[in-house]
N, CA, C and O atoms as a DFTB+ gen file, in Angstrom:
312 C
 N C O
     1  1       0.819      -1.222       0.004
     2  2      -0.007       0.011       0.007
     3  2       0.856       1.272       0.010
     4  3       0.348       2.359      -0.263
     5  1       2.125       1.152       0.307
     6  2       2.966       2.326       0.362
     7  2       3.055       2.992      -1.005
     8  3       3.085       4.219      -1.098
     9  1       3.097       2.178      -2.082
    10  2       3.146       2.721      -3.409
    11  2       1.924       3.530      -3.733
    12  3       2.010       4.578      -4.373
    13  1       0.776       3.042      -3.289
    14  2      -0.486       3.754      -3.491
    15  2      -0.485       5.091      -2.740
    16  3      -0.963       6.104      -3.252
    17  1       0.057       5.075      -1.526
    18  2       0.134       6.290      -0.721
    19  2       1.050       7.329      -1.434
    20  3       0.674       8.490      -1.598
    21  1       2.234       6.887      -1.841
    22  2       3.134       7.780      -2.513
    23  2       2.540       8.372      -3.770
    24  3       2.694       9.563      -4.038
    25  1       1.872       7.555      -4.529
    26  2       1.189       8.023      -5.759
    27  2       0.099       9.044      -5.429
    28  3      -0.034      10.059      -6.111
    29  1      -0.664       8.775      -4.400
    30  2      -1.749       9.703      -4.000
    31  2      -1.179      11.025      -3.465
    32  3      -1.726      12.086      -3.766
    33  1      -0.108      10.986      -2.689
    34  2       0.505      12.184      -2.224
    35  2       1.043      13.018      -3.375
    36  3       0.825      14.228      -3.430
    37  1       1.743      12.367      -4.289
    38  2       2.330      13.088      -5.432
    39  2       1.270      13.677      -6.322
    40  3       1.437      14.786      -6.829
    41  1       0.170      12.954      -6.527
    42  2      -0.942      13.509      -7.330
    43  2      -1.539      14.789      -6.702
    44  3      -2.092      15.650      -7.387
    45  1      -1.401      14.866      -5.389
    46  2      -1.930      16.035      -4.644
    47  2      -0.842      17.058      -4.311
    48  3      -1.002      17.889      -3.417
    49  1       0.272      16.978      -5.056
    50  2       1.359      17.930      -4.911
    51  2       1.955      17.968      -3.518
    52  3       2.317      19.034      -3.019
    53  1       2.060      16.783      -2.876
    54  2       2.624      16.696      -1.561
    55  2       3.957      15.905      -1.714
    56  3       3.970      14.744      -2.122
    57  1       5.056      16.583      -1.370
    58  2       6.349      15.951      -1.494
    59  2       6.571      14.890      -0.410
    60  3       6.281      15.115       0.765
    61  1       7.078      13.758      -0.819
    62  2       7.460      12.721       0.128
    63  2       8.650      11.964      -0.433
    64  3       8.915      11.986      -1.636
    65  1       9.341      11.313       0.437
    66  2      10.479      10.510      -0.021
    67  2      10.760       9.401       1.014
    68  3      10.394       9.531       2.182
    69  1      11.402       8.329       0.579
    70  2      11.664       7.226       1.511
    71  2      12.616       7.625       2.629
    72  3      13.470       8.494       2.455
    73  1      12.459       6.986       3.763
    74  2      13.416       7.189       4.875
    75  2      14.793       6.702       4.445
    76  3      14.916       5.744       3.683
    77  1      15.790       7.349       4.925
    78  2      17.154       6.933       4.690
    79  2      17.704       6.353       6.012
    80  3      17.682       7.014       7.051
    81  1      18.177       5.146       5.946
    82  2      18.746       4.481       7.123
    83  2      17.661       4.322       8.213
    84  3      17.846       4.719       9.363
    85  1      16.565       3.747       7.819
    86  2      15.458       3.544       8.768
    87  2      15.767       2.604       9.947
    88  3      15.253       2.784      11.052
    89  1      16.604       1.613       9.690
    90  2      16.954       0.644      10.777
    91  2      18.426       0.363      10.706
    92  3      18.912      -0.050       9.654
    93  1      19.172       0.572      11.794
    94  2      20.577       0.259      11.853
    95  2      20.768      -1.237      11.589
    96  3      21.762      -1.632      10.980
    97  1      19.864      -2.037      12.023
    98  2      19.943      -3.496      11.880
    99  2      19.984      -3.907      10.416
   100  3      20.406      -5.026      10.125
   101  1      19.570      -3.062       9.483
   102  2      19.580      -3.367       8.055
   103  2      20.847      -2.841       7.357
   104  3      21.017      -3.031       6.153
   105  1      21.732      -2.181       8.116
   106  2      22.927      -1.562       7.509
   107  2      24.084      -2.618       7.567
   108  3      24.348      -3.202       8.618
   109  1      24.757      -2.839       6.411
   110  2      25.814      -3.851       6.374
   111  2      26.901      -3.629       7.418
   112  3      27.375      -4.601       8.006
   113  1      27.317      -2.383       7.673
   114  2      28.383      -2.217       8.676
   115  2      27.932      -2.728      10.010
   116  3      28.756      -3.221      10.781
   117  1      26.626      -2.633      10.328
   118  2      26.076      -3.027      11.622
   119  2      25.996      -4.531      11.734
   120  3      26.531      -5.137      12.662
   121  1      25.298      -5.134      10.741
   122  2      25.080      -6.592      10.899
   123  2      26.359      -7.393      10.614
   124  3      26.456      -8.542      11.045
   125  1      27.331      -6.830       9.910
   126  2      28.582      -7.545       9.750
   127  2      29.374      -7.554      11.061
   128  3      30.139      -8.484      11.315
   129  1      29.195      -6.535      11.884
   130  2      29.900      -6.482      13.171
   131  2      29.121      -7.149      14.276
   132  3      29.706      -7.849      15.103
   133  1      27.773      -6.946      14.317
   134  2      26.964      -7.412      15.413
   135  2      25.996      -8.556      15.071
   136  3      25.398      -9.164      15.959
   137  1      25.854      -8.835      13.762
   138  2      24.863      -9.825      13.373
   139  2      23.485      -9.159      13.204
   140  3      23.258      -8.012      13.589
   141  1      22.585      -9.952      12.606
   142  2      21.218      -9.423      12.384
   143  2      20.305      -9.997      13.449
   144  3      20.391     -11.177      13.788
   145  1      19.461      -9.182      13.953
   146  2      18.371      -9.592      14.854
   147  2      17.064      -9.546      14.102
   148  3      16.916      -8.814      13.124
   149  1      16.115     -10.338      14.572
   150  2      14.771     -10.269      14.003
   151  2      14.003      -9.130      14.663
   152  3      13.557      -9.229      15.806
   153  1      13.864      -8.050      13.905
   154  2      13.176      -6.848      14.422
   155  2      12.109      -6.461      13.379
   156  3      12.343      -5.578      12.554
   157  1      10.945      -7.118      13.417
   158  2       9.966      -6.913      12.343
   159  2       9.419      -5.509      12.239
   160  3       9.137      -5.046      11.134
   161  1       9.260      -4.812      13.359
   162  2       8.716      -3.441      13.278
   163  2       9.777      -2.512      12.660
   164  3       9.454      -1.698      11.795
   165  1      11.038      -2.633      13.101
   166  2      12.116      -1.852      12.560
   167  2      12.264      -2.108      11.078
   168  3      12.480      -1.173      10.306
   169  1      12.148      -3.395      10.655
   170  2      12.259      -3.774       9.238
   171  2      11.139      -3.133       8.418
   172  3      11.363      -2.675       7.297
   173  1       9.934      -3.107       8.986
   174  2       8.809      -2.482       8.293
   175  2       9.027      -1.004       8.108
   176  3       8.761      -0.470       7.032
   177  1       9.511      -0.323       9.146
   178  2       9.807       1.094       9.055
   179  2      10.907       1.302       7.996
   180  3      10.802       2.192       7.153
   181  1      11.945       0.483       8.050
   182  2      13.055       0.631       7.121
   183  2      12.587       0.471       5.659
   184  3      13.058       1.189       4.777
   185  1      11.682      -0.450       5.415
   186  2      11.235      -0.768       4.072
   187  2      10.108       0.182       3.576
   188  3       9.957       0.404       2.374
   189  1       9.345       0.719       4.505
   190  2       8.146       1.466       4.085
   191  2       8.024       2.868       4.683
   192  3       7.047       3.563       4.406
   193  1       8.967       3.287       5.475
   194  2       8.896       4.628       6.080
   195  2       9.030       5.753       5.076
   196  3       9.780       5.624       4.108
   197  1       8.340       6.830       5.276
   198  2       8.372       8.000       4.410
   199  2       8.639       9.285       5.207
   200  3       8.203       9.420       6.350
   201  1       9.326      10.179       4.615
   202  2       9.353      11.547       5.103
   203  2       8.136      12.302       4.495
   204  3       7.906      12.262       3.286
   205  1       7.413      12.948       5.324
   206  2       6.282      13.730       4.899
   207  2       6.573      15.220       5.204
   208  3       7.520      15.522       5.931
   209  1       5.785      16.126       4.668
   210  2       6.004      17.540       5.014
   211  2       6.108      17.758       6.532
   212  3       5.268      17.289       7.300
   213  1       7.121      18.456       6.928
   214  2       7.359      18.662       8.331
   215  2       8.204      19.946       8.498
   216  3       9.434      19.912       8.469
   217  1       7.530      21.013       8.664
   218  2       8.278      22.260       8.877
   219  2       7.435      23.229       9.699
   220  3       6.236      23.017       9.885
   221  1       8.054      24.273      10.182
   222  2       7.392      25.200      11.134
   223  2       6.332      26.025      10.474
   224  3       5.509      26.596      11.190
   225  1       6.276      26.141       9.139
   226  2       5.247      26.924       8.524
   227  2       4.000      26.155       8.109
   228  3       3.097      26.745       7.516
   229  1       3.919      24.898       8.392
   230  2       2.744      24.111       8.078
   231  2       1.511      24.673       8.826
   232  3       1.541      24.862      10.042
   233  1       0.490      24.919       8.107
   234  2      -0.758      25.394       8.759
   235  2      -1.586      24.194       9.210
   236  3      -1.366      23.067       8.766
   237  1      -2.510      24.449      10.069
   238  2      -3.408      23.370      10.501
   239  2      -4.165      22.808       9.302
   240  3      -4.363      21.596       9.218
   241  1      -4.592      23.663       8.374
   242  2      -5.287      23.181       7.188
   243  2      -4.374      22.263       6.364
   244  3      -4.840      21.247       5.848
   245  1      -3.125      22.590       6.234
   246  2      -2.191      21.736       5.464
   247  2      -1.988      20.388       6.151
   248  3      -1.895      19.359       5.482
   249  1      -1.917      20.388       7.483
   250  2      -1.772      19.137       8.205
   251  2      -2.991      18.290       8.027
   252  3      -2.859      17.086       7.805
   253  1      -4.149      18.839       8.110
   254  2      -5.417      18.126       7.907
   255  2      -5.483      17.592       6.488
   256  3      -5.905      16.455       6.281
   257  1      -5.072      18.397       5.495
   258  2      -5.042      17.939       4.093
   259  2      -4.188      16.719       3.880
   260  3      -4.623      15.753       3.254
   261  1      -2.970      16.751       4.396
   262  2      -2.079      15.596       4.275
   263  2      -2.635      14.419       5.024
   264  3      -2.626      13.302       4.507
   265  1      -3.126      14.637       6.243
   266  2      -3.706      13.557       7.052
   267  2      -4.866      12.895       6.361
   268  3      -4.991      11.671       6.393
   269  1      -5.715      13.678       5.739
   270  2      -6.863      13.104       5.044
   271  2      -6.450      12.204       3.858
   272  3      -7.084      11.181       3.603
   273  1      -5.436      12.577       3.176
   274  2      -4.935      11.741       2.069
   275  2      -4.413      10.422       2.608
   276  3      -4.685       9.357       2.054
   277  1      -3.659      10.507       3.698
   278  2      -3.135       9.256       4.316
   279  2      -4.269       8.419       4.831
   280  3      -4.289       7.209       4.606
   281  1      -5.218       9.025       5.518
   282  2      -6.334       8.264       6.084
   283  2      -7.198       7.633       4.983
   284  3      -7.717       6.532       5.166
   285  1      -7.349       8.296       3.879
   286  2      -8.156       7.742       2.798
   287  2      -7.509       6.463       2.205
   288  3      -8.211       5.621       1.646
   289  1      -6.219       6.328       2.323
   290  2      -5.537       5.134       1.881
   291  2      -5.600       4.018       2.937
   292  3      -5.854       2.859       2.608
   293  1      -5.372       4.370       4.179
   294  2      -5.158       3.308       5.179
   295  2      -6.388       2.945       6.043
   296  3      -6.488       1.809       6.506
   297  1      -7.308       3.876       6.265
   298  2      -8.486       3.539       7.070
   299  2      -9.318       2.436       6.448
   300  3      -9.802       1.581       7.190
   301  1      -9.521       2.392       5.133
   302  2     -10.294       1.294       4.579
   303  2      -9.646      -0.066       4.833
   304  3     -10.322      -1.088       4.714
   305  1      -8.367      -0.110       5.176
   306  2      -7.685      -1.408       5.393
   307  2      -7.911      -1.905       6.802
   308  3      -7.617      -3.067       7.085
   309  1      -8.418      -1.084       7.691
   310  2      -8.626      -1.481       9.109
   311  2      -9.871      -2.299       9.243
   312  3     -10.215      -2.723      10.347
């Protein structure tokens, strides 16, 4: 569903991009030194996390606008 969310945000002129280095456990320098642990939530964030608009000039209306787009994608899945 993350692809659908990204597409919907982009269609609505909302910039987003994937997280960079979402989980240290997924970084080669880390697991080569310490090994890999089974961290399913961290793995999910690493694979699917997004940066969304986040700055001091966001208005309440803009926050609601972005939230509504996200909710329209994910609430039907609940």
